[in-house]
């Protein structure tokens, strides 16, 4: 593609905009991690991170996957000109997200404190994790705005939401760590940052409405259409996506630090929380290239949903490979830059006691990130091609194998075993690339859009008599 055509490409321009916002978000997160490390120290920072991961485990059990589901439906509705369907799916999002928040807040108090007392000998971790169960209720406004902007490809507003929200989070979380120097204060500040994100999101939503954003319904209209898409219709698609995301979160985000903590407790380590802090900071640094690539990743789903709406299988094939290879190569280059700059970055941002363990973990996590960099378009392909059952089968088998290895490696070596477990899990994920390559090579993509309905759309019969098709 010539430079002139590239500059005229909406996908390129939108991705570049989100790349810039991703760079600012990554910088804010780096500053936040640095202030937490200096203000709290390894042990207290490890406790805060562990509380967040414990909450994440509970959230994972009720992860309905509604965010990518709604983005795909809104993106497809725009292409097909079904404007009323947009408000219906936004209403479903609000309804389902609020329900998730109520369920989490109801169960968290009963489950989380006893769990952390039994697993880690620390009931306070469970109490802090319970406080975080109110996050979905506080973040509902932000999530509504985010899904609307992404689905309608209002990427300028989406970038503003990311940056303004992260600036607020940096001020609140880092400020709480600096002034109070306790994990409890940082947990409460994290909740406050969720409310801040919703306030910013709703304000940007109203601003987009005032500017005449095409296809964006008023908030009153969204609430009026909440009943149109029934939970029994919207949740099956979302639950499949939620399970897919939950399995990824288990391998790469939630279990590794918690297993490191648990292994340290079992071995009688004086401060078993410290490896959690080292791991989190190493992972935060090595995620910088992935954060910078969110512009491409977040633009892929609405773009491919649009391709599904136009029923163009060859464009889908070309777009998938372009995003996969370019995204993977850019990610690899970013990882190399971060690894080479690691000693200098650590001198600037983290206490000296963090340096050696963080560098050791960073090289291993970097290998995992190199492999995962080629997975940027997997989810979008499976959604628009209606092949979620395939990815769930691959991931469910991988979960059994990779989780067993993750546990064994971490218990054997609490310092680096979890990072090596991530490498194995990402290597297993290459089976997705093999399946999709086979799918395109055999020409099966040519039959995707032969039916009257798009594969990115839930059948209209499921909502007969209930307003617009879901």
Coordinates of C-alpha atoms in Angstrom, one line a residue:
X1 CA 0.0 0.0 0.0
X2 CA 1.4 3.4 -1.0
X3 CA 1.9 6.1 1.7
X4 CA -0.8 8.2 0.1
X5 CA -3.4 5.4 0.3
X6 CA -2.2 4.6 3.8
X7 CA -2.8 8.1 5.0
X8 CA -6.3 8.1 3.5
X9 CA -7.2 4.9 5.3
X10 CA -9.6 5.4 8.1
X11 CA -8.3 2.3 9.9
X12 CA -4.7 3.7 9.8
X13 CA -5.8 7.2 11.0
X14 CA -7.9 5.8 13.8
X15 CA -5.2 3.3 14.8
X16 CA -2.6 6.1 14.9
X17 CA -4.8 8.2 17.1
X18 CA -5.3 5.4 19.6
X19 CA -1.6 4.5 19.5
X20 CA -0.9 8.1 20.7
X21 CA -3.4 7.8 23.5
X22 CA -2.0 4.4 24.3
X23 CA 1.4 5.9 24.7
X24 CA 0.1 8.4 27.2
X25 CA -1.8 5.7 29.1
X26 CA 1.3 3.6 29.3
X27 CA 3.3 6.5 30.6
X28 CA 0.7 7.2 33.3
X29 CA 0.7 3.6 34.3
X30 CA 4.5 3.6 34.6
X31 CA 4.4 6.6 36.8
X32 CA 1.7 5.1 38.9
X33 CA 3.7 1.9 39.4
X34 CA 6.8 3.9 40.3
X35 CA 5.0 5.9 42.9
X36 CA 3.4 2.8 44.4
X37 CA 6.8 1.1 44.6
X38 CA 8.5 4.0 46.3
X39 CA 5.7 4.9 48.6
X40 CA 4.5 1.4 49.6
X41 CA 7.5 -0.8 49.2
X42 CA 7.5 -4.4 47.9
X43 CA 5.4 -6.0 50.6
X44 CA 2.6 -3.5 50.8
X45 CA 2.5 -3.1 47.0
X46 CA 2.3 -6.9 46.7
X47 CA -0.6 -7.0 49.0
X48 CA -2.5 -4.3 47.0
X49 CA -1.8 -6.2 43.8
X50 CA -2.9 -9.4 45.3
X51 CA -6.2 -7.9 46.5
X52 CA -6.8 -6.7 42.9
X53 CA -6.1 -10.1 41.5
X54 CA -8.4 -11.8 44.0
X55 CA -11.2 -9.5 43.0
X56 CA -10.3 -10.3 39.4
X57 CA -10.8 -14.0 40.0
X58 CA -14.3 -13.5 41.3
X59 CA -15.1 -11.1 38.4
X60 CA -13.9 -13.7 36.0
X61 CA -16.5 -16.2 37.2
X62 CA -19.2 -13.7 36.3
X63 CA -17.6 -12.2 33.2
X64 CA -20.5 -12.0 30.7
X65 CA -18.3 -10.9 27.9
X66 CA -20.8 -8.2 27.0
X67 CA -18.3 -5.5 26.1
X68 CA -16.9 -7.2 22.9
X69 CA -20.3 -8.6 22.1
X70 CA -21.9 -5.1 22.2
X71 CA -19.1 -3.5 20.2
X72 CA -19.5 -6.1 17.4
X73 CA -23.3 -5.7 17.3
X74 CA -23.0 -1.9 17.3
X75 CA -20.3 -1.9 14.6
X76 CA -22.4 -4.2 12.4
X77 CA -25.6 -2.2 12.9
X78 CA -23.8 1.0 11.7
X79 CA -22.9 -0.6 8.4
X80 CA -26.4 -2.0 7.9
X81 CA -28.1 1.3 8.8
X82 CA -30.0 -0.3 11.7
X83 CA -29.7 2.8 14.0
X84 CA -32.5 1.7 16.4
X85 CA -30.5 -1.5 17.1
X86 CA -27.7 0.6 18.5
X87 CA -29.8 1.9 21.4
X88 CA -31.2 -1.5 22.1
X89 CA -27.7 -3.1 22.5
X90 CA -26.5 -0.1 24.5
X91 CA -29.5 -0.7 26.8
X92 CA -28.6 -4.3 27.1
X93 CA -25.0 -3.4 28.1
X94 CA -26.2 -1.1 30.9
X95 CA -28.6 -3.8 32.2
X96 CA -26.1 -6.6 32.1
X97 CA -23.3 -4.6 33.6
X98 CA -25.4 -3.3 36.5
X99 CA -26.6 -6.9 37.1
X100 CA -23.0 -8.1 37.2
X101 CA -22.1 -5.4 39.8
X102 CA -25.0 -6.3 42.1
X103 CA -24.1 -10.0 42.0
X104 CA -20.4 -9.4 42.7
X105 CA -21.2 -7.0 45.6
X106 CA -23.7 -9.6 47.0
X107 CA -21.3 -12.6 46.9
X108 CA -18.0 -10.9 47.5
X109 CA -18.5 -10.3 51.3
X110 CA -19.4 -14.0 51.8
X111 CA -16.6 -15.5 49.7
X112 CA -13.5 -13.4 49.5
X113 CA -12.4 -12.8 53.1
X114 CA -12.6 -16.5 54.0
X115 CA -10.8 -17.4 50.8
X116 CA -7.8 -15.2 51.4
X117 CA -7.6 -16.2 55.0
X118 CA -7.4 -19.9 54.0
X119 CA -5.1 -19.4 51.0
X120 CA -2.8 -16.7 52.2
X121 CA -3.4 -16.4 55.9
X122 CA -4.6 -12.8 55.4
X123 CA -8.3 -11.9 55.8
X124 CA -7.6 -8.2 55.0
X125 CA -6.8 -9.1 51.4
X126 CA -10.3 -10.5 51.0
X127 CA -11.9 -7.4 52.6
X128 CA -10.1 -5.1 50.1
X129 CA -11.1 -7.4 47.2
X130 CA -14.7 -7.1 48.4
X131 CA -14.5 -3.3 48.3
X132 CA -13.4 -3.7 44.6
X133 CA -16.5 -5.7 43.9
X134 CA -18.3 -2.3 43.6
X135 CA -16.2 -1.4 40.5
X136 CA -18.7 -2.5 37.8
X137 CA -21.4 -0.3 39.4
X138 CA -19.1 2.7 39.5
X139 CA -17.6 2.1 36.0
X140 CA -20.9 1.5 34.2
X141 CA -21.0 5.0 32.6
X142 CA -17.4 4.7 31.4
X143 CA -18.1 1.2 29.8
X144 CA -21.2 2.5 28.1
X145 CA -19.3 5.4 26.6
X146 CA -16.3 3.2 25.6
X147 CA -18.4 0.6 23.8
X148 CA -20.4 3.3 22.0
X149 CA -17.3 5.2 20.8
X150 CA -15.6 2.0 19.7
X151 CA -18.6 0.5 18.0
X152 CA -19.4 3.7 16.1
X153 CA -15.7 4.3 15.5
X154 CA -15.7 7.7 17.2
X155 CA -12.0 7.1 18.0
X156 CA -11.2 10.7 18.9
X157 CA -13.7 10.5 21.7
X158 CA -12.4 7.0 22.7
X159 CA -8.9 8.4 22.9
X160 CA -10.0 11.3 25.1
X161 CA -11.8 8.9 27.4
X162 CA -8.7 6.7 27.8
X163 CA -6.4 9.6 28.5
X164 CA -8.6 11.6 30.8
X165 CA -9.6 8.5 32.7
X166 CA -6.0 7.4 33.1
X167 CA -4.9 10.9 34.2
X168 CA -7.6 10.8 36.9
X169 CA -6.5 7.3 38.0
X170 CA -2.9 8.4 38.2
X171 CA -3.7 11.4 40.4
X172 CA -6.0 9.5 42.7
X173 CA -4.1 6.2 43.1
X174 CA -0.6 7.7 43.2
X175 CA -1.8 10.5 45.5
X176 CA -3.3 8.0 47.9
X177 CA -0.1 5.9 48.0
X178 CA 2.1 9.0 48.5
X179 CA 0.0 10.7 51.2
X180 CA -1.3 7.7 53.2
X181 CA 1.3 4.9 52.3
X182 CA -1.2 2.1 52.9
X183 CA -2.7 -0.5 50.6
X184 CA -6.2 0.3 52.0
X185 CA -6.0 3.9 50.8
X186 CA -4.9 2.8 47.3
X187 CA -7.8 0.3 47.0
X188 CA -10.3 3.1 47.9
X189 CA -8.6 5.4 45.4
X190 CA -8.9 2.7 42.7
X191 CA -12.7 2.7 43.4
X192 CA -12.8 6.5 43.1
X193 CA -10.9 6.3 39.8
X194 CA -13.7 4.1 38.5
X195 CA -16.3 6.7 39.4
X196 CA -14.1 9.4 37.8
X197 CA -14.0 7.4 34.6
X198 CA -17.8 7.2 34.4
X199 CA -18.2 10.9 35.0
X200 CA -15.7 11.6 32.2
X201 CA -17.3 9.0 29.9
X202 CA -20.8 10.5 30.3
X203 CA -19.6 14.0 29.8
X204 CA -17.8 13.0 26.5
X205 CA -20.9 11.1 25.5
X206 CA -23.1 14.2 25.9
X207 CA -20.5 16.2 24.1
X208 CA -20.5 13.8 21.1
X209 CA -24.3 14.0 21.1
X210 CA -24.1 17.8 20.9
X211 CA -21.7 17.6 18.0
X212 CA -24.2 15.5 16.1
X213 CA -22.3 12.2 16.1
X214 CA -24.1 10.0 13.5
X215 CA -25.8 6.9 15.0
X216 CA -25.3 7.9 18.6
X217 CA -28.6 7.7 20.5
X218 CA -29.4 9.9 23.5
X219 CA -29.0 8.5 27.0
X220 CA -32.8 8.7 27.5
X221 CA -33.3 6.6 24.4
X222 CA -30.8 4.0 25.7
X223 CA -32.6 3.5 28.9
X224 CA -36.0 3.3 27.1
X225 CA -34.6 0.4 25.0
X226 CA -33.1 -1.6 27.8
X227 CA -35.9 -4.2 27.6
X228 CA -35.5 -4.7 23.8
X229 CA -32.6 -7.2 23.9
X230 CA -33.4 -9.8 26.5
X231 CA -30.7 -11.3 28.7
X232 CA -31.5 -14.7 27.3
X233 CA -30.6 -13.4 23.9
X234 CA -27.6 -11.2 24.5
X235 CA -25.9 -13.3 27.2
X236 CA -25.1 -16.5 25.1
X237 CA -22.9 -14.5 22.7
X238 CA -21.4 -12.5 25.6
X239 CA -20.8 -15.6 27.8
X240 CA -18.8 -17.3 25.1
X241 CA -16.7 -14.2 24.7
X242 CA -16.5 -13.8 28.5
X243 CA -15.2 -17.4 28.9
X244 CA -12.6 -16.8 26.2
X245 CA -11.3 -13.6 27.9
X246 CA -11.5 -15.3 31.3
X247 CA -9.3 -18.2 30.2
X248 CA -6.7 -15.6 28.9
X249 CA -6.9 -13.7 32.2
X250 CA -6.2 -16.8 34.2
X251 CA -3.0 -17.6 32.4
X252 CA -1.6 -14.1 32.0
X253 CA -2.9 -11.8 34.7
X254 CA -4.7 -13.4 37.6
X255 CA -3.1 -16.7 38.6
X256 CA 0.6 -16.1 38.1
X257 CA 1.0 -13.5 40.9
X258 CA -1.5 -15.3 43.2
X259 CA 0.3 -18.6 42.7
X260 CA 3.6 -16.8 43.5
X261 CA 2.1 -15.5 46.7
X262 CA 0.7 -18.9 47.6
X263 CA 3.9 -20.7 46.9
X264 CA 5.8 -18.3 49.1
X265 CA 3.3 -18.9 52.0
X266 CA 3.7 -22.7 51.6
X267 CA 7.5 -22.4 51.7
X268 CA 7.3 -20.2 54.8
X269 CA 8.8 -17.1 53.2
X270 CA 8.9 -14.1 55.5
X271 CA 7.5 -11.7 52.9
X272 CA 5.7 -13.9 50.3
X273 CA 4.1 -10.7 48.8
X274 CA 7.4 -9.3 47.5
X275 CA 7.6 -11.6 44.3
X276 CA 4.1 -10.4 43.5
X277 CA 5.3 -6.8 43.4
X278 CA 8.4 -7.7 41.3
X279 CA 6.2 -9.7 38.8
X280 CA 3.7 -6.9 38.5
X281 CA 6.3 -4.3 37.7
X282 CA 8.1 -6.5 35.2
X283 CA 4.8 -7.3 33.5
X284 CA 3.8 -3.6 33.5
X285 CA 7.0 -2.7 31.7
X286 CA 6.7 -5.5 29.2
X287 CA 3.1 -4.6 28.5
X288 CA 4.1 -1.2 27.2
X289 CA 4.4 -2.4 23.6
X290 CA 1.0 -4.2 23.9
X291 CA -0.6 -1.0 25.3
X292 CA 0.9 1.0 22.4
X293 CA -0.7 -1.6 20.0
X294 CA -4.2 -1.1 21.5
X295 CA -5.0 1.3 18.7
X296 CA -4.8 -1.5 16.2
X297 CA -6.5 -4.1 18.5
X298 CA -9.4 -1.9 19.4
X299 CA -10.0 -0.8 15.9
X300 CA -10.0 -4.3 14.5
X301 CA -13.3 -5.5 15.9
X302 CA -15.5 -2.7 14.7
X303 CA -13.7 -2.7 11.3
X304 CA -14.2 -6.5 10.9
X305 CA -17.8 -6.2 12.0
X306 CA -18.2 -3.6 9.2
X307 CA -16.6 -6.1 6.7
X308 CA -19.2 -8.7 7.9
X309 CA -22.0 -6.1 7.3
X310 CA -20.7 -5.7 3.7
X311 CA -20.3 -9.4 3.3
X312 CA -16.8 -9.3 1.8
X313 CA -15.0 -12.6 2.7
X314 CA -11.8 -11.7 0.8
X315 CA -11.5 -8.4 2.5
X316 CA -11.9 -10.2 5.8
X317 CA -9.0 -12.5 4.9
X318 CA -6.7 -9.8 3.8
X319 CA -7.5 -7.6 6.8
X320 CA -6.9 -10.4 9.3
X321 CA -3.4 -11.2 7.9
X322 CA -2.4 -7.6 7.7
X323 CA -3.4 -6.9 11.3
X324 CA -1.8 -10.1 12.5
X325 CA 1.6 -9.7 10.9
X326 CA 2.1 -6.0 11.1
X327 CA 0.8 -6.0 14.7
X328 CA 3.2 -8.8 15.7
X329 CA 6.2 -7.2 14.1
X330 CA 5.6 -3.8 15.6
X331 CA 5.1 -5.5 19.0
X332 CA 8.4 -7.4 18.6
X333 CA 10.2 -4.2 17.9
X334 CA 8.7 -2.5 20.9
X335 CA 9.6 -5.4 23.2
X336 CA 13.2 -5.2 22.0
X337 CA 13.4 -1.5 22.7
X338 CA 11.9 -1.9 26.2
X339 CA 14.3 -4.7 27.1
X340 CA 17.4 -2.7 25.9
X341 CA 16.2 0.4 27.8
X342 CA 15.3 -1.7 30.9
X343 CA 18.3 -0.8 33.1
X344 CA 17.9 2.9 32.5
X345 CA 14.1 2.8 33.1
X346 CA 14.6 0.9 36.3
X347 CA 17.1 3.5 37.6
X348 CA 14.6 6.2 36.9
X349 CA 11.4 4.6 38.2
X350 CA 12.0 1.8 40.7
X351 CA 13.9 1.4 44.0
X352 CA 17.2 -0.5 43.7
X353 CA 15.8 -3.5 45.5
X354 CA 13.5 -4.1 42.5
X355 CA 16.1 -4.1 39.8
X356 CA 17.5 -7.6 39.7
X357 CA 14.3 -9.6 40.1
X358 CA 12.4 -7.3 37.7
X359 CA 15.0 -7.7 34.9
X360 CA 15.1 -11.5 35.2
X361 CA 11.3 -11.7 35.0
X362 CA 11.1 -9.1 32.2
X363 CA 13.2 -11.2 29.8
X364 CA 10.9 -14.2 30.3
X365 CA 7.7 -12.2 30.1
X366 CA 9.1 -10.5 27.0
X367 CA 9.3 -14.0 25.3
X368 CA 5.7 -14.6 26.2
X369 CA 4.7 -11.2 24.9
X370 CA 6.6 -11.8 21.6
X371 CA 4.4 -14.8 20.9
X372 CA 1.2 -13.1 22.0
X373 CA 1.9 -10.1 19.8
X374 CA 0.6 -12.1 16.8
X375 CA -2.8 -12.7 18.5
X376 CA -4.2 -9.2 18.0
X377 CA -7.0 -10.2 15.5
X378 CA -7.9 -13.7 16.8
X379 CA -11.0 -12.6 18.8
X380 CA -12.3 -10.4 16.1
X381 CA -12.0 -13.2 13.5
X382 CA -13.9 -15.7 15.7
X383 CA -16.7 -13.2 16.4
X384 CA -17.4 -12.1 12.9
X385 CA -16.9 -15.7 11.5
X386 CA -19.1 -17.2 14.1
X387 CA -16.5 -19.7 15.1
X388 CA -16.4 -19.1 18.9
X389 CA -16.9 -22.8 19.6
X390 CA -13.6 -23.5 17.9
X391 CA -11.6 -21.1 20.0
X392 CA -13.3 -22.3 23.2
X393 CA -12.3 -25.9 22.5
X394 CA -8.7 -24.9 21.8
X395 CA -8.6 -22.8 25.0
X396 CA -10.4 -25.2 27.2
X397 CA -7.9 -28.0 26.3
X398 CA -5.1 -25.6 26.7
X399 CA -6.4 -24.5 30.1
X400 CA -6.1 -28.0 31.5
X401 CA -2.6 -28.5 30.2
X402 CA -1.2 -25.1 30.8
X403 CA -2.7 -24.5 34.2
X404 CA -1.3 -27.7 35.4
X405 CA 2.2 -26.7 34.2
X406 CA 1.8 -23.2 35.6
X407 CA 1.0 -24.5 39.1
X408 CA 3.8 -27.0 39.0
X409 CA 6.4 -24.5 37.8
X410 CA 5.4 -21.9 40.3
X411 CA 5.4 -24.2 43.2
X412 CA 8.8 -25.5 42.2
X413 CA 10.2 -22.0 41.7
X414 CA 8.1 -19.1 43.1
X415 CA 10.5 -16.5 41.6
X416 CA 10.2 -17.3 37.9
X417 CA 8.0 -20.3 37.5
X418 CA 4.9 -18.3 36.8
X419 CA 6.6 -16.4 34.0
X420 CA 7.6 -19.6 32.3
X421 CA 4.1 -20.8 32.6
X422 CA 3.0 -17.7 30.6
X423 CA 5.4 -18.6 27.9
X424 CA 3.9 -22.1 27.6
X425 CA 0.4 -20.8 27.5
X426 CA 1.2 -18.3 24.8
X427 CA 2.9 -21.0 22.8
X428 CA -0.3 -23.1 23.0
X429 CA -2.2 -20.1 21.7
X430 CA -0.4 -20.4 18.3
X431 CA -2.9 -23.2 17.6
X432 CA -5.4 -20.4 16.9
X433 CA -3.1 -19.1 14.1
X434 CA -2.8 -22.6 12.7
X435 CA -6.6 -23.1 12.6
X436 CA -7.3 -19.7 11.0
X437 CA -4.6 -20.3 8.4
X438 CA -6.2 -23.6 7.6
X439 CA -9.7 -22.0 7.5
X440 CA -8.6 -19.4 4.9
X441 CA -6.4 -21.8 2.9
X442 CA -9.3 -24.2 2.4
X443 CA -11.6 -21.4 1.2
X444 CA -14.1 -21.8 4.0
X445 CA -14.3 -18.1 4.4
X446 CA -16.0 -17.7 1.1
X447 CA -19.2 -19.3 2.5
X448 CA -19.3 -17.1 5.6
X449 CA -21.7 -14.5 4.3
X450 CA -23.9 -16.5 1.9
X451 CA -26.9 -16.6 4.4
X452 CA -29.3 -13.7 4.7
X453 CA -28.0 -12.8 8.2
X454 CA -24.4 -11.7 9.1
X455 CA -22.5 -14.1 11.3
X456 CA -21.8 -11.2 13.6
X457 CA -25.6 -10.9 14.3
X458 CA -27.7 -12.9 16.7
X459 CA -30.7 -14.3 14.7
X460 CA -33.7 -12.1 14.6
X461 CA -36.0 -14.9 15.5
X462 CA -34.6 -15.0 18.9
X463 CA -36.1 -11.6 19.7
X464 CA -39.4 -11.8 17.7
X465 CA -41.9 -9.5 19.2
X466 CA -39.3 -7.8 21.3
X467 CA -38.4 -4.7 19.3
X468 CA -35.4 -4.6 16.9
X469 CA -33.6 -7.7 16.1
X470 CA -30.7 -8.5 18.4

